Short mmCIF file of N, CA and C in Angstrom, two decimals:
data_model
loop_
_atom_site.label_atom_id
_atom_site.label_comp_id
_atom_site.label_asym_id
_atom_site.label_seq_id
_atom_site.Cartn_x
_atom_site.Cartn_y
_atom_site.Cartn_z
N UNK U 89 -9.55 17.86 -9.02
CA UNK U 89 -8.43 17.15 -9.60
C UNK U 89 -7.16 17.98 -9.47
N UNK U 90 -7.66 19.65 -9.86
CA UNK U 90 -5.89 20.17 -9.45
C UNK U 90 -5.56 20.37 -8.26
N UNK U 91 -6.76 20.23 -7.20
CA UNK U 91 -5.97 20.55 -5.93
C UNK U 91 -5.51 18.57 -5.48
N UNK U 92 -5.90 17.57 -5.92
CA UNK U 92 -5.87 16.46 -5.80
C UNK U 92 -4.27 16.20 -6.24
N UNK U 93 -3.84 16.78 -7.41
CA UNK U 93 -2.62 16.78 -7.76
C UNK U 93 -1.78 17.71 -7.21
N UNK U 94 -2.19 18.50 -6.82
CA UNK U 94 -1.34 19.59 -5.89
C UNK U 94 -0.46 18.99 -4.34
N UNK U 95 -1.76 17.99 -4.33
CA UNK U 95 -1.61 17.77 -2.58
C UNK U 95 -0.83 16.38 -2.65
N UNK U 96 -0.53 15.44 -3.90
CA UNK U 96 -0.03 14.31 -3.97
C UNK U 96 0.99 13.90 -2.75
N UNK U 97 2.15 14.67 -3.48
CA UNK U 97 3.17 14.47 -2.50
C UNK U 97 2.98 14.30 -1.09
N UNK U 98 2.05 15.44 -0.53
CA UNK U 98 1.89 15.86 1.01
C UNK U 98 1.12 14.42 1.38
N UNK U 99 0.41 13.62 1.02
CA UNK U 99 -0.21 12.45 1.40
C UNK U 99 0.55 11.08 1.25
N UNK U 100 1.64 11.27 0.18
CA UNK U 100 2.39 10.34 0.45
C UNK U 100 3.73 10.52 2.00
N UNK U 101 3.92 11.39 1.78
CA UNK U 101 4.70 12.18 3.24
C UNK U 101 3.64 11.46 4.30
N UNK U 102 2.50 11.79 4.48
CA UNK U 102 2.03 11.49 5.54
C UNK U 102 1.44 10.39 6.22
N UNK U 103 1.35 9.06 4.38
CA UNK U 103 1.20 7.74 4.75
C UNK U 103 2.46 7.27 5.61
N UNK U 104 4.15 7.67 5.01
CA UNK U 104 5.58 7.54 5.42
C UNK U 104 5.38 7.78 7.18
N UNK U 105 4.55 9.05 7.12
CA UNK U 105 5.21 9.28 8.94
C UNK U 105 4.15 8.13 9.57
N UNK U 106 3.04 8.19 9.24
CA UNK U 106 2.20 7.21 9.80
C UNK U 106 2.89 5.85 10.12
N UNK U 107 3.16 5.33 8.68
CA UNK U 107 4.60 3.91 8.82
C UNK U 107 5.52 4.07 9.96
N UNK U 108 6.11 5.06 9.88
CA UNK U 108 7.39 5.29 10.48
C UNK U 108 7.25 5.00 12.05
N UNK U 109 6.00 6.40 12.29
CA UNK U 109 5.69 6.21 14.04
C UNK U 109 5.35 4.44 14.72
N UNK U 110 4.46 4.28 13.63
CA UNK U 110 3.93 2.46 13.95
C UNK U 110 5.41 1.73 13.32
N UNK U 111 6.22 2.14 13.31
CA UNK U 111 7.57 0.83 13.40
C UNK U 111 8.12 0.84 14.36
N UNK U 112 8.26 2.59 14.83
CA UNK U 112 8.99 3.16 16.21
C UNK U 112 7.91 2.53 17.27
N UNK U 113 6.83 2.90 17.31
CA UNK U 113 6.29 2.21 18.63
C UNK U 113 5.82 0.68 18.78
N UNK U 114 5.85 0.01 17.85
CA UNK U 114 5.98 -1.72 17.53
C UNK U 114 7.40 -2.00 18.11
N UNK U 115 8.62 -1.46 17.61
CA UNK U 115 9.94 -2.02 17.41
C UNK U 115 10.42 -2.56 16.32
N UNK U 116 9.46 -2.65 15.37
CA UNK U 116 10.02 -3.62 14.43
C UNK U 116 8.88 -3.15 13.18
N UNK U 117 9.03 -3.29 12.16
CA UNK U 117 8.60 -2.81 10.81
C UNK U 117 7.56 -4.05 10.21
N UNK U 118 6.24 -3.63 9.74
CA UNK U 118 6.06 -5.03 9.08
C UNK U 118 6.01 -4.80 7.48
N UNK U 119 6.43 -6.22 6.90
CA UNK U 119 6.52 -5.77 5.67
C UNK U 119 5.13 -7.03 4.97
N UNK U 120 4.74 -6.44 3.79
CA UNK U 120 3.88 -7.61 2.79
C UNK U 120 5.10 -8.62 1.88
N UNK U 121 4.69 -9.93 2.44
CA UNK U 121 5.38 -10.57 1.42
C UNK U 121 4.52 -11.59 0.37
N UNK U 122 4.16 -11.81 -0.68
CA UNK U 122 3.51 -12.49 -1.48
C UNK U 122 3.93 -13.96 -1.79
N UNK U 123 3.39 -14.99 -1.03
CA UNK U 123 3.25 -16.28 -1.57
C UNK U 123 2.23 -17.15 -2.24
N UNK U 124 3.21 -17.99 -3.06
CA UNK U 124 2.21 -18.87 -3.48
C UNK U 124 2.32 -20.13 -3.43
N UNK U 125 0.93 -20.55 -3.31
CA UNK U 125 0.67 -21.79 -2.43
C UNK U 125 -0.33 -22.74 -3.76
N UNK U 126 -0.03 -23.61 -3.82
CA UNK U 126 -0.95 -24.98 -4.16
C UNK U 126 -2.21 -25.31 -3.54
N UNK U 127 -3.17 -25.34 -4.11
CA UNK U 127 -4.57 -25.54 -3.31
C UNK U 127 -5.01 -26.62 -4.50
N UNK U 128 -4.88 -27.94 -3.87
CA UNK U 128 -5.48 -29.25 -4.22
C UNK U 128 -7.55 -29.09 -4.06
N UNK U 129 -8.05 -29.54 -5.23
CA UNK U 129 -9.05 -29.50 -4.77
C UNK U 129 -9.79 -30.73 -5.77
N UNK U 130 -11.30 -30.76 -5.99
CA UNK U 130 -11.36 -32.14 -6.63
C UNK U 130 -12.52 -31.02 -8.11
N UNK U 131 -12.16 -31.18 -8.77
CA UNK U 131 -12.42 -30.64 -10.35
C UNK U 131 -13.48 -31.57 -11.28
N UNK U 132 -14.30 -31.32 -11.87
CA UNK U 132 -15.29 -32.07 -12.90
C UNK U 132 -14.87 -31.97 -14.79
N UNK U 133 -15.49 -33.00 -15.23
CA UNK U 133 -14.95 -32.82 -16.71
C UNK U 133 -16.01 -33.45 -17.46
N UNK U 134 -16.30 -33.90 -18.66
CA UNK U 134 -17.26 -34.73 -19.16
C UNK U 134 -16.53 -35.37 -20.31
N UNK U 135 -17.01 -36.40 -20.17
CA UNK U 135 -16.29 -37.65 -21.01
C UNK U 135 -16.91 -36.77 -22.48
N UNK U 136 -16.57 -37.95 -23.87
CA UNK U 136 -17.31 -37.68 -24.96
C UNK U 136 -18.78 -38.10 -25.08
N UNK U 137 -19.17 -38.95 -24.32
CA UNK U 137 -20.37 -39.59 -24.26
C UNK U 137 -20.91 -39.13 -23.20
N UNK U 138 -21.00 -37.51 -22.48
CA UNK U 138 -21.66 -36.85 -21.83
C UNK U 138 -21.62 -37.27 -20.52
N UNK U 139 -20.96 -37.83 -19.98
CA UNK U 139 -21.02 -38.31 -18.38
C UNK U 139 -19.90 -37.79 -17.60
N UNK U 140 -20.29 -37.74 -16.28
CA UNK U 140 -19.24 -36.28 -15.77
C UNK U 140 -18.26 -37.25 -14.70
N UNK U 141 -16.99 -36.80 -15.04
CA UNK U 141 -15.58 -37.28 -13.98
C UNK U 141 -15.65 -36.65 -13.22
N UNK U 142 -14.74 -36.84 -12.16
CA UNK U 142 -14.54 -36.04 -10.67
C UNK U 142 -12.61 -36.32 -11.19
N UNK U 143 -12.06 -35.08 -10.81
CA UNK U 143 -10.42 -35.58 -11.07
C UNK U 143 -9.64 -34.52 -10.20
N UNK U 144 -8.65 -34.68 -9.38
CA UNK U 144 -7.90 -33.78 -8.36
C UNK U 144 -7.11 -33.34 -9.73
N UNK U 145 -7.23 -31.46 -8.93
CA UNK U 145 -6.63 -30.69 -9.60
C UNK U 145 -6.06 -29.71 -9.08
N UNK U 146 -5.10 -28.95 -9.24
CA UNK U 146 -4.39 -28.03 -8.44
C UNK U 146 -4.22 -26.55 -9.19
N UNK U 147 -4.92 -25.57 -8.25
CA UNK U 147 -5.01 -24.27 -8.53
C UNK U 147 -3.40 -23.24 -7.93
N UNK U 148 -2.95 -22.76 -8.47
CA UNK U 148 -2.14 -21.88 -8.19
C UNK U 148 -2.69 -20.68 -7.53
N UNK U 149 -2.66 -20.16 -5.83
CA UNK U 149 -3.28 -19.18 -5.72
C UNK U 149 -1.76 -18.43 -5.05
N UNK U 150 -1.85 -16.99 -5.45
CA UNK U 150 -1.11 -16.22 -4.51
C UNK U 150 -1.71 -15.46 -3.62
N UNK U 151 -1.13 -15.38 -2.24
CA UNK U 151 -1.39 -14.69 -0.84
C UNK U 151 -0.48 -13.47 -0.40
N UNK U 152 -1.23 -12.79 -0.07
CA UNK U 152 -0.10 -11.66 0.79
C UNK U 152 -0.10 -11.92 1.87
N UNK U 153 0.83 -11.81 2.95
CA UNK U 153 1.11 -12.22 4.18
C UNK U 153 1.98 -11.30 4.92
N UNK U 154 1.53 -10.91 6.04
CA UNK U 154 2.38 -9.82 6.12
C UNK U 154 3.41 -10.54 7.71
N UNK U 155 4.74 -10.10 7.68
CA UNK U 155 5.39 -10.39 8.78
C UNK U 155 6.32 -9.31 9.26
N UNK U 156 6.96 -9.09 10.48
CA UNK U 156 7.59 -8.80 10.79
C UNK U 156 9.04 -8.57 10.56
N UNK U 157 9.84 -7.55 10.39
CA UNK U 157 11.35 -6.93 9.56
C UNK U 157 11.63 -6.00 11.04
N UNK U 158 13.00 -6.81 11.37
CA UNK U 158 14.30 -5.34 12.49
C UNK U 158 14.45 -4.28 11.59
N UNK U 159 14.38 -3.12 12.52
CA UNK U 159 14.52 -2.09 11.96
C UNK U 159 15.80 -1.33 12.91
N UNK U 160 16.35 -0.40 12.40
CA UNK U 160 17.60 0.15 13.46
C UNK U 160 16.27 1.53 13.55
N UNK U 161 16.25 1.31 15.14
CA UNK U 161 15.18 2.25 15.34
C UNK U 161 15.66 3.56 15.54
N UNK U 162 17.06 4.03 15.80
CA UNK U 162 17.80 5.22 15.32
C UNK U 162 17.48 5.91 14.26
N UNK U 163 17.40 5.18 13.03
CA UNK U 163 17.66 5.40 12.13
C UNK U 163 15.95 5.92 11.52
N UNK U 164 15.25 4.83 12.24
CA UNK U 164 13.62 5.24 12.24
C UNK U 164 12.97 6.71 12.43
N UNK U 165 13.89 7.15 13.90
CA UNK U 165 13.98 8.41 14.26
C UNK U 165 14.28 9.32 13.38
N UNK U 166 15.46 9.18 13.43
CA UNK U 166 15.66 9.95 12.26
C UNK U 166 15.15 10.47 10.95
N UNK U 167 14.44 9.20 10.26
CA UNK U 167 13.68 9.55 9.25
C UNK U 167 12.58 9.82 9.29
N UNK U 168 11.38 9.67 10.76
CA UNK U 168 10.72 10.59 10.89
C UNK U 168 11.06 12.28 11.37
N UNK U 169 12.01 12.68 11.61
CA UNK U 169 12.16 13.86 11.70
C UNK U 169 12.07 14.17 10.37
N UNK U 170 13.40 13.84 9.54
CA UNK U 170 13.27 14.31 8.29
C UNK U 170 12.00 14.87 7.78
N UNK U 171 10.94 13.30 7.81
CA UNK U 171 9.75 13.08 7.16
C UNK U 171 8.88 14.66 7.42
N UNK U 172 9.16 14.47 8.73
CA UNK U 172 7.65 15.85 9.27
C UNK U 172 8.74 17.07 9.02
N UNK U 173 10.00 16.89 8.63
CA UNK U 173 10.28 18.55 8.79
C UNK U 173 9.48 18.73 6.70
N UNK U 174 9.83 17.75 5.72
CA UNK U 174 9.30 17.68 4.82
C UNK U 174 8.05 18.26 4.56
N UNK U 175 6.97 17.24 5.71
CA UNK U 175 5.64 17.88 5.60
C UNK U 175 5.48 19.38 5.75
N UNK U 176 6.02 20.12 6.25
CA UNK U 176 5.67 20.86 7.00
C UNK U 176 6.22 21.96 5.60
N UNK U 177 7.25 21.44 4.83
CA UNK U 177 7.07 22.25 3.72
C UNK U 177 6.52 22.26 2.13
N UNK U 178 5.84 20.66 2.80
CA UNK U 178 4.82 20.27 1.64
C UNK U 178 3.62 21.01 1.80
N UNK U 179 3.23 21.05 2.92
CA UNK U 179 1.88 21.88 3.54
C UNK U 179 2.26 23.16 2.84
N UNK U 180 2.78 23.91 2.80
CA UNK U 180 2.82 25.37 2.45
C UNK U 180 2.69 25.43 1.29
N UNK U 181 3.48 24.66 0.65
CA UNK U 181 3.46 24.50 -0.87
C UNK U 181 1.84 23.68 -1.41
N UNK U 182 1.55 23.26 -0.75
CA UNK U 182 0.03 22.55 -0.90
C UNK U 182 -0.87 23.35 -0.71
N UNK U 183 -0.74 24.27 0.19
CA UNK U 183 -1.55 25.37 0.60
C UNK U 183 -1.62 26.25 -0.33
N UNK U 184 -0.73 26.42 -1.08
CA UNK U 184 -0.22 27.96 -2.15
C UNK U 184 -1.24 27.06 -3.65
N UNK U 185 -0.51 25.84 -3.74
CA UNK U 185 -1.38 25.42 -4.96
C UNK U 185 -3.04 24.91 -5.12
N UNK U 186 -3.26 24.85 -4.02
CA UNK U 186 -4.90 24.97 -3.77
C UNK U 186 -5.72 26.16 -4.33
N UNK U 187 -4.66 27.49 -3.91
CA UNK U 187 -5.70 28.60 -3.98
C UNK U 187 -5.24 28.72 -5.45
N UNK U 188 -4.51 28.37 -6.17
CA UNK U 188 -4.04 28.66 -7.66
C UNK U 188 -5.27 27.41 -8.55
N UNK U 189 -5.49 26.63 -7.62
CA UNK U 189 -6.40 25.74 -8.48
C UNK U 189 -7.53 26.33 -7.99
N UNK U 190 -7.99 26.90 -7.51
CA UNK U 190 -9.43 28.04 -6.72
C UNK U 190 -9.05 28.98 -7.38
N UNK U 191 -8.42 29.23 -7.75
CA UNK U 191 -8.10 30.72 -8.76
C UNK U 191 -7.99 30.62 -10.32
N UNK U 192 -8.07 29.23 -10.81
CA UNK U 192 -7.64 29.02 -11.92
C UNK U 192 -9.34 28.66 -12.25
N UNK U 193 -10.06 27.60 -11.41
CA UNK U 193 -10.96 26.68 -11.53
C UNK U 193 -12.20 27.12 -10.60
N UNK U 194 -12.45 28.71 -10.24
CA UNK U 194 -13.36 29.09 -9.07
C UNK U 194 -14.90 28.12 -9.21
N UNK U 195 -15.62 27.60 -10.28
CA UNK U 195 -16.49 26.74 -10.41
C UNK U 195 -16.79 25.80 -9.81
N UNK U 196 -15.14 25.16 -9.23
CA UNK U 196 -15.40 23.65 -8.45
C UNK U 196 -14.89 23.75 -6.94
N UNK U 197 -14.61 25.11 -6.74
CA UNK U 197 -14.34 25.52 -5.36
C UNK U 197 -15.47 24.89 -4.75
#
């Protein structure tokens, strides 16, 4: 758990460059958008005198859907540089707090 919290950051950094490279080599970014849709279907009920209806009824369901977003792919560049010059000083710092949680916690090494 403390090296799990140690390393947080560095894995979110590295979901970002992952994104980043797959927008740069797509062209274009995809994003999740959530709709919701009406789904008609046919529903049962029982009278008072125990005998069963059939009656159309409509469920509210939501969907994720994912589509396509322009991206200024300059700008893409750019923020993967940023991104990996980041990693690269998340790693060190991830590296340093590992052995402090191995030094704190030698049991679960």
């Amino acid at each position: 758990q403390c090296i799990n919290e140690g390393t947080r950051d560095l894995r979110v950094v590295n979901d970002l460059i992952t994104e980043t490279r797959g927008n740069i080599n797509r062209g274009y970014a995809l994003e999740t958008v959530q709709e919701v849709v009406t789904v008609r279907r046919d529903c049962t009920g029982r009278n008072d005198d125990g005998t069963e209806f059939t009656f159309r009824c409509d469920e509210v369901d939501t969907r994720d859907r994912t589509r396509p977003r322009a991206v200024d792919l300059n700008a893409e560049r750019s923020t993967l540089e940023s991104l990996l010059q980041r990693r690269d000083r998340l790693q060190t710092e991830a590296a340093a707090r590992a052995e402090q949680c191995r030094a704190l916690y030698p049991e679960t090494s």
